[in-house]
Short mmCIF file of C-alpha atoms and ligand atoms in Angstrom, two decimals:
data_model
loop_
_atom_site.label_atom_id
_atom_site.label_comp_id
_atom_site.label_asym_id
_atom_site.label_seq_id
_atom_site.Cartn_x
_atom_site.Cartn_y
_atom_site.Cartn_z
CA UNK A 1 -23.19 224.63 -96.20
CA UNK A 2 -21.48 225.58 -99.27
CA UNK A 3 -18.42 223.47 -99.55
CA UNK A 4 -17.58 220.05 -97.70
CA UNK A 5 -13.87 220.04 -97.34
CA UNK A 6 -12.82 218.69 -93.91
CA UNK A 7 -14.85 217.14 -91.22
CA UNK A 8 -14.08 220.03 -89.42
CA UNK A 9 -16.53 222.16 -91.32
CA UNK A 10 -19.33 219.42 -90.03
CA UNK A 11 -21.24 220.07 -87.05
CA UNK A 12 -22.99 217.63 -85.38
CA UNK A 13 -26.79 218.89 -85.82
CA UNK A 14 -25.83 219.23 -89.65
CA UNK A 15 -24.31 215.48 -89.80
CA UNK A 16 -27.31 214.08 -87.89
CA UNK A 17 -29.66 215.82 -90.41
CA UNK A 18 -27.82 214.43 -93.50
CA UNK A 19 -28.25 211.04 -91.59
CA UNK A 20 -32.56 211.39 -91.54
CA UNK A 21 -32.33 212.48 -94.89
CA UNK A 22 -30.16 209.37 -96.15
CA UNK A 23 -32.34 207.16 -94.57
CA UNK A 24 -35.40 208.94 -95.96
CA UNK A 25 -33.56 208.95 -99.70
CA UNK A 26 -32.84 205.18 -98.71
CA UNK A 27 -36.47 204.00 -97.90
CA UNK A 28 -38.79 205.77 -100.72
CA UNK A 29 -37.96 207.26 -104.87
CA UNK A 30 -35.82 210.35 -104.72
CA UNK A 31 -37.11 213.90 -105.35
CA UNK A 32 -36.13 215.17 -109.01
CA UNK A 33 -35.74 218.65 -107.59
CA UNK A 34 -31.73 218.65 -108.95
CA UNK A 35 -32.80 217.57 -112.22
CA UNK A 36 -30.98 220.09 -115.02
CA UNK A 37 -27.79 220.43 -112.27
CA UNK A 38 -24.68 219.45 -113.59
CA UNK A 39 -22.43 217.56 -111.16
CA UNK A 40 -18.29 217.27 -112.00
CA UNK A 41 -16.49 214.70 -110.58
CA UNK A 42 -12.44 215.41 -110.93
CA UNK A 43 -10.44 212.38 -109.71
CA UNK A 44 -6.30 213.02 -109.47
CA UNK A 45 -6.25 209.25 -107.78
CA UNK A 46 -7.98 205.81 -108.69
CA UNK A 47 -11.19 204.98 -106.77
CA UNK A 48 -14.04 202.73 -106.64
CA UNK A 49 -16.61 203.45 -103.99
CA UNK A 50 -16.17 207.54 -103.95
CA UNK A 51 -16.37 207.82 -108.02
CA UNK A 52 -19.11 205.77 -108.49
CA UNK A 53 -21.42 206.21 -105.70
CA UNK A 54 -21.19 209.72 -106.28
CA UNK A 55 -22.37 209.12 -109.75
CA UNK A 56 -24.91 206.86 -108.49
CA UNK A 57 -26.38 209.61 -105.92
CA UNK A 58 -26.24 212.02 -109.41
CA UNK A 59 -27.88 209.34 -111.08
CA UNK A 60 -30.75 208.96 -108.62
CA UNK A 61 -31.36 212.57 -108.28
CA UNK A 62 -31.52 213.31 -111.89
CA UNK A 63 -28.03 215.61 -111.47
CA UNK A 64 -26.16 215.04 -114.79
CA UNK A 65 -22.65 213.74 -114.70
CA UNK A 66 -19.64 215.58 -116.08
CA UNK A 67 -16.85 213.36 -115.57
CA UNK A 68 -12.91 213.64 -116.23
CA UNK A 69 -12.59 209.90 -117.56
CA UNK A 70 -9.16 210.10 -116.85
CA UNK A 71 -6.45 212.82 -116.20
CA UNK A 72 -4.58 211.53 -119.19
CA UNK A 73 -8.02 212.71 -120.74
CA UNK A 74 -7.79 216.10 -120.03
CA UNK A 75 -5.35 218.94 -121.05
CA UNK A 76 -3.84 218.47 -117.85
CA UNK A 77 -1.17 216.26 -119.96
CA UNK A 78 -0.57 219.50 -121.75
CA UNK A 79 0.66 221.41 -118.87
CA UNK A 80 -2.76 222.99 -117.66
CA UNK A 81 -2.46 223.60 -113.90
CA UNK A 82 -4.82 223.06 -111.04
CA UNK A 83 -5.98 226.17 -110.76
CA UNK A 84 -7.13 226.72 -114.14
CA UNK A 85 -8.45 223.49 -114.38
CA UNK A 86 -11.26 224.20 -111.18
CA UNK A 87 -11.68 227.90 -112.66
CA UNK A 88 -12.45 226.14 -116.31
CA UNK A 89 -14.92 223.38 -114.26
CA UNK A 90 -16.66 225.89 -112.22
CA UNK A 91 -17.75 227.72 -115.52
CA UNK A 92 -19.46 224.06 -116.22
CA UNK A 93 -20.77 222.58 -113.29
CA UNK A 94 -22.94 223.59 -110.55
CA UNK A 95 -20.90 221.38 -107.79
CA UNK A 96 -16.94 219.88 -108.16
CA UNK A 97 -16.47 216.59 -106.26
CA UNK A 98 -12.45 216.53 -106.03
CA UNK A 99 -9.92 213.88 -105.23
CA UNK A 100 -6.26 214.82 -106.05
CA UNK A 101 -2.93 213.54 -103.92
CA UNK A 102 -1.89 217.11 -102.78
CA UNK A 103 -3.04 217.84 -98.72
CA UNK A 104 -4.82 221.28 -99.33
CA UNK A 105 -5.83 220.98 -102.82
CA UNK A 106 -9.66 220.19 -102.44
CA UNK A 107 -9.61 224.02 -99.79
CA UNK A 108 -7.52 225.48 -102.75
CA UNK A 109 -10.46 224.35 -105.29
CA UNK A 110 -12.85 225.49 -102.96
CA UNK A 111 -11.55 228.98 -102.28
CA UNK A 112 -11.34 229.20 -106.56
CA UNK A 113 -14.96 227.91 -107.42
CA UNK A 114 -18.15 229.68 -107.10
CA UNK A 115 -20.28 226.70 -106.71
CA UNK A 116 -19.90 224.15 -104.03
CA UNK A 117 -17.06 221.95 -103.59
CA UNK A 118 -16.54 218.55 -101.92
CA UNK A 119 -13.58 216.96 -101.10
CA UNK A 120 -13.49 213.32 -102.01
CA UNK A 121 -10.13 212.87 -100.60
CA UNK A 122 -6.96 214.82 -100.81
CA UNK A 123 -4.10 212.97 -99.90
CA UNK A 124 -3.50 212.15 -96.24
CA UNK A 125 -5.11 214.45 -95.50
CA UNK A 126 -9.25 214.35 -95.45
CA UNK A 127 -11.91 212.52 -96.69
CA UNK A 128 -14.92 213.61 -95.02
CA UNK A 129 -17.76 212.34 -96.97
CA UNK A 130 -16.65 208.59 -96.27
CA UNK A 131 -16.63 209.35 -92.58
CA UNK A 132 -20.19 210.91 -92.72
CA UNK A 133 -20.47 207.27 -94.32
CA UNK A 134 -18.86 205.89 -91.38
CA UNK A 135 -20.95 207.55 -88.55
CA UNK A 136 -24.44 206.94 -90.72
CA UNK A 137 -23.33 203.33 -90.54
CA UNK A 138 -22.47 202.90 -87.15
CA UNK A 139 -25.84 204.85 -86.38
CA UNK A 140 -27.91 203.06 -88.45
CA UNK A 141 -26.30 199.18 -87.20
CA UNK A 142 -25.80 200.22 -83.40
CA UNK A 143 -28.68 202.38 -83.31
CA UNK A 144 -26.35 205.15 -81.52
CA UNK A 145 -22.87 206.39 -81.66
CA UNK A 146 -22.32 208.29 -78.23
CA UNK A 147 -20.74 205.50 -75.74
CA UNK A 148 -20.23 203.22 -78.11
CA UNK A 149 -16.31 202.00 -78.05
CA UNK A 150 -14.91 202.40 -81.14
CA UNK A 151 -11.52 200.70 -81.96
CA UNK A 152 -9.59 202.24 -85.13
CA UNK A 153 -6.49 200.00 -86.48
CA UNK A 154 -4.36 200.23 -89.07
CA UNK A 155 -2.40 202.99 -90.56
CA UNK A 156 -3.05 205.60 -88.33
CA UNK A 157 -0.74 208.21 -89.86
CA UNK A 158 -1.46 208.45 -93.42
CA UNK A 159 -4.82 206.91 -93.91
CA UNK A 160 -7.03 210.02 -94.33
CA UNK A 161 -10.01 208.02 -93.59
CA UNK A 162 -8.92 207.90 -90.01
CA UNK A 163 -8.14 211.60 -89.60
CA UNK A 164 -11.44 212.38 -90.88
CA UNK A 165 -13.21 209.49 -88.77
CA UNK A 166 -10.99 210.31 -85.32
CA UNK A 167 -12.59 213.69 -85.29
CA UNK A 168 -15.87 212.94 -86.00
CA UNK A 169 -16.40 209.80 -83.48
CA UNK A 170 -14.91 212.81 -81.01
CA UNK A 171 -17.24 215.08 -81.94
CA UNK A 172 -20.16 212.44 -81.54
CA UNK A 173 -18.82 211.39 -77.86
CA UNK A 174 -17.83 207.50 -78.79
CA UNK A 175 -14.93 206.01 -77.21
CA UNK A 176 -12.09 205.88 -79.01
CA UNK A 177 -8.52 203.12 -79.36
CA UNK A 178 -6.49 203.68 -81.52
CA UNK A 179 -4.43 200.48 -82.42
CA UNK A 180 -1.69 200.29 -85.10
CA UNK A 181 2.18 200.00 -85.32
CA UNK A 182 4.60 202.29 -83.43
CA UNK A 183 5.83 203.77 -86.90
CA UNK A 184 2.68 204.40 -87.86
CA UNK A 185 0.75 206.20 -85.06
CA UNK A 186 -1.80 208.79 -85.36
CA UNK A 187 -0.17 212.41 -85.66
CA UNK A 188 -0.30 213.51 -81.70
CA UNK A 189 -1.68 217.25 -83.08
CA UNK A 190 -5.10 215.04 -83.91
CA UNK A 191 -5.29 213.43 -80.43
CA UNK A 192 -4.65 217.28 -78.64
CA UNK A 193 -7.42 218.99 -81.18
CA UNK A 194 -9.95 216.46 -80.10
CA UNK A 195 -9.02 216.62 -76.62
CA UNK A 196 -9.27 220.05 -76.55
CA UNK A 197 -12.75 220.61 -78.62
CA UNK A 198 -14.44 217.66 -77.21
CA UNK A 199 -12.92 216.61 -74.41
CA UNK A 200 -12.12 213.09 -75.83
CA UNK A 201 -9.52 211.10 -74.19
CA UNK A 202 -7.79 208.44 -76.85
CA UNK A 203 -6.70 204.92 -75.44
CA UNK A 204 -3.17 204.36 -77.41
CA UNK A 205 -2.05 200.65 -78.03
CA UNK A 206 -0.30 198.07 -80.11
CA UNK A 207 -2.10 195.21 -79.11
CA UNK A 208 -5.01 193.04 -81.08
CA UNK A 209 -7.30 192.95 -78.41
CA UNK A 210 -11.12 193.70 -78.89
CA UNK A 211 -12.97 192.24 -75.87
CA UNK A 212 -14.62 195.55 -75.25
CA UNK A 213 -14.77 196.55 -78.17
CA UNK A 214 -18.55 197.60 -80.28
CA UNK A 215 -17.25 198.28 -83.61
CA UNK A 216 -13.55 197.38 -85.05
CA UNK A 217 -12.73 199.90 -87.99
CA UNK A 218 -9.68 198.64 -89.61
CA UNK A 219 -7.79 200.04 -93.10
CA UNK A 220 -5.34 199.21 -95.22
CA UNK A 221 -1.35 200.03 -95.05
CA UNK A 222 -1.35 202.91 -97.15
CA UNK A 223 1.69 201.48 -98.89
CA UNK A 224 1.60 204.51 -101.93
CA UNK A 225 2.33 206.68 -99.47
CA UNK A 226 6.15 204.97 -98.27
CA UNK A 227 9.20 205.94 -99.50
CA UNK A 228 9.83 202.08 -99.00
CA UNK A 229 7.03 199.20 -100.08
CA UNK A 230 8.54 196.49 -98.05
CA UNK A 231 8.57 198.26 -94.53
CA UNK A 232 4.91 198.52 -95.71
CA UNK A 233 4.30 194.71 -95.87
CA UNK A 234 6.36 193.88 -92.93
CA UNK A 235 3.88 196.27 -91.07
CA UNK A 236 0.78 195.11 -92.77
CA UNK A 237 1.67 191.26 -91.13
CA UNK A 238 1.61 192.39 -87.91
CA UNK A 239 -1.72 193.91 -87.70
CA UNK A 240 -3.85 191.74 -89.66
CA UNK A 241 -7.16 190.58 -88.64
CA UNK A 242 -7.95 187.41 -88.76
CA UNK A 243 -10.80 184.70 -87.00
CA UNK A 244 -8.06 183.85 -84.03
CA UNK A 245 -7.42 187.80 -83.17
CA UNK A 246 -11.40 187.98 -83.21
CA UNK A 247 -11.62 185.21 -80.37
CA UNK A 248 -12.97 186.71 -76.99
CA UNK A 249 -14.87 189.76 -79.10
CA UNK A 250 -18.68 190.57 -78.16
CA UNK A 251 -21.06 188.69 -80.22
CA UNK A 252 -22.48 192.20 -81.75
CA UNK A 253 -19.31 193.28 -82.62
CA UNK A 254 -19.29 194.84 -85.94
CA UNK A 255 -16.48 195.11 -88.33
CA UNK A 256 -16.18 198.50 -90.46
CA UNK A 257 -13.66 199.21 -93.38
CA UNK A 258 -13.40 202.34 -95.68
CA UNK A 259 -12.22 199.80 -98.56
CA UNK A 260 -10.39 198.81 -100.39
CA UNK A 261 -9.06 196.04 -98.30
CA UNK A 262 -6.06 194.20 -99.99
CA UNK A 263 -4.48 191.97 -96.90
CA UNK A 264 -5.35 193.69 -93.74
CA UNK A 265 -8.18 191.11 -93.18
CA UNK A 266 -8.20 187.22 -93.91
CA UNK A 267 -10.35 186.16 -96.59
CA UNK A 268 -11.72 183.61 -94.43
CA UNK A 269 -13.05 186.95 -91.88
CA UNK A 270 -15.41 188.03 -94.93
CA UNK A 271 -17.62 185.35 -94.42
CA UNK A 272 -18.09 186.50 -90.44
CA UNK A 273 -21.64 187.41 -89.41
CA UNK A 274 -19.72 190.96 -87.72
CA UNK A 275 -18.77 191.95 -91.12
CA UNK A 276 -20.77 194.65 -92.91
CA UNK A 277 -18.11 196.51 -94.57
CA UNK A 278 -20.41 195.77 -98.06
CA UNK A 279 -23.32 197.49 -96.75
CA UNK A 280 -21.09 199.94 -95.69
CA UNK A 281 -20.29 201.06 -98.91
CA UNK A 282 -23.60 200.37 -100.55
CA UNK A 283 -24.98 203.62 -97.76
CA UNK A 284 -21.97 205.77 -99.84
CA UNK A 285 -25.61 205.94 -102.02
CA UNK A 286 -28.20 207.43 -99.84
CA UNK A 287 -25.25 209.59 -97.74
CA UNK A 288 -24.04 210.95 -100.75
CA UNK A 289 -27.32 211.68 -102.08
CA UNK A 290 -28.39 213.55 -98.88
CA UNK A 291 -25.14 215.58 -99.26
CA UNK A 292 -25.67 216.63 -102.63
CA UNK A 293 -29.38 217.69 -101.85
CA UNK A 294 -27.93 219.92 -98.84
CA UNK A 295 -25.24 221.58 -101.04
CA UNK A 296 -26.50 221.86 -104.55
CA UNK A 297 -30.17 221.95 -103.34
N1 CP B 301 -13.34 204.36 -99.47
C1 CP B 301 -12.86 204.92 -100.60
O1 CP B 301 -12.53 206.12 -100.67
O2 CP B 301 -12.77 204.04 -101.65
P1 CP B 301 -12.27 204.42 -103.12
O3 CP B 301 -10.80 204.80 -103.00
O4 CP B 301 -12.50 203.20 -103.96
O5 CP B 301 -13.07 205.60 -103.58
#
């Protein structure tokens, strides 16, 4: 695979490999066989987890780093545009990891660049290396991901997380709920592409209720995305996730989250035994580091 744009480039037998290899690059010291590549990392939008696992993964692998500290940095505050920018890069690098707010701008990098791209997130669109995350996690913790019932809640329509993750659960035959708001509902061209590719049917609702539930992915209001903050707050109250809407949920339930998490879930819910939304983003290492070895290897 040369570039990693969309979860719809994935296919299953190529996910499931990057899933042996993560737990192979988890368990024992990594090959140095990337040592002398040069990795860029090119971040439009803040992040935590994505930026710096990636550079971890580099890190582990002997890939050098060359990193855009900030775009206020870079002669982009001069006027440069994007498309010079990723031609200027390519010349550098032998792989561009891209986050940037436009929809289409980590495809647009791709289609410019020689070398392999991956999309770290491009506005609401995509972010498929956090659901290869996702599935790894659910794999490794539930052993499986086929049959397992998979409720998704939150901001359904602009988290990109969830686009990327609603396609891939469909793709690996879990069943799927999709719980949020009415305002914020999943985009109904999703639901008909996976019904249509995989034969997935999606349970719609609005209620907190997750008595059948395996594994309870939640995110955050994506409150950067509305034209108005407050409607984003009065949302977020509604479907929170605290210890009383957990009541009645299987003992093994297990509670996912791309982070960051601001108030989506009670504090007091952290310290729940069916959290493991840390170790979650500590396997952002190993998954990143198998997806580097596939594309730059
Ligand atoms: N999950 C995720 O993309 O987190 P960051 O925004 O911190 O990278």
């Amino acid at each position: 695979m040369k570039d990693l744009v969309s979860i719809r480039d994935v296919e299953k037998r190529w996910a499931t490999s990057i899933f042996k290899l993560a737990d192979e690059l988890d368990s024992k010291p990594a090959p140095r066989k990337l040592a002398g590549k040069v990795l860029s990392t090119l971040f439009f939008e803040p992040s935590t987890r994505t930026r710096l696992s990636f550079h971890t993964a580099a890190a582990r692998l002997g890939i050098s780093l060359l990193d855009i500290e900030s775009v206020g940095d870079s002669s982009i505050v001069k006027g440069e545009s994007l498309v010079d920018t990723i031609k200027i890069v390519d010349g550098y690098a032998d792989c561009i990891v891209i986050r940037h707010p436009l929809e289409g701008s980590a495809r647009l990098a791709a289609d410019l660049a020689q070398h392999p791209v991956i999309n770290a997130g491009d506005g609401g669109n995509q972010h498929p290396t956090q659901t290869l995350i996702d599935l790894y996690t659910m794999n490794r913790l539930k052993k499986k991901i086929s049959g397992l019932h998979v409720s998704l809640v939150g901001d359904l329509k602009y988290a990109r997380t969830m686009h990327s993750l609603l396609y891939g659960l469909a793709m690996f035959g879990a069943e799927i709920t999709l719980v949020s708001p009415k305002e914020l509902q999943m985009e109904k061209a999703i639901l008909e592409e996976v019904k249509e590719k995989f034969g997935t049917k999606v349970r719609i609702s609005n209620e907190m209720n997750f008595r059948d539930c395996d594994v309870l992915y939640v995110c955050r209001i994506q409150k950067e995305r509305f034209a108005d903050p407050y409607e984003a707050v009065r949302l977020q109250q509604e479907f929170r996730i605290t210890l009383e809407s957990l009541k009645g949920a299987k003992d093994d339930l297990i509670i996912l989250h791309p982070l960051p998490k601001v108030d989506e879930i009670a504090p007091e819910v952290d310290r729940s035994e069916k959290v493991r939304y840390f170790e979650q983003a500590r396997y952002g290492v190993p998954v990143r580091m198998a997806i580097l070895s596939d594309v730059m290897g």
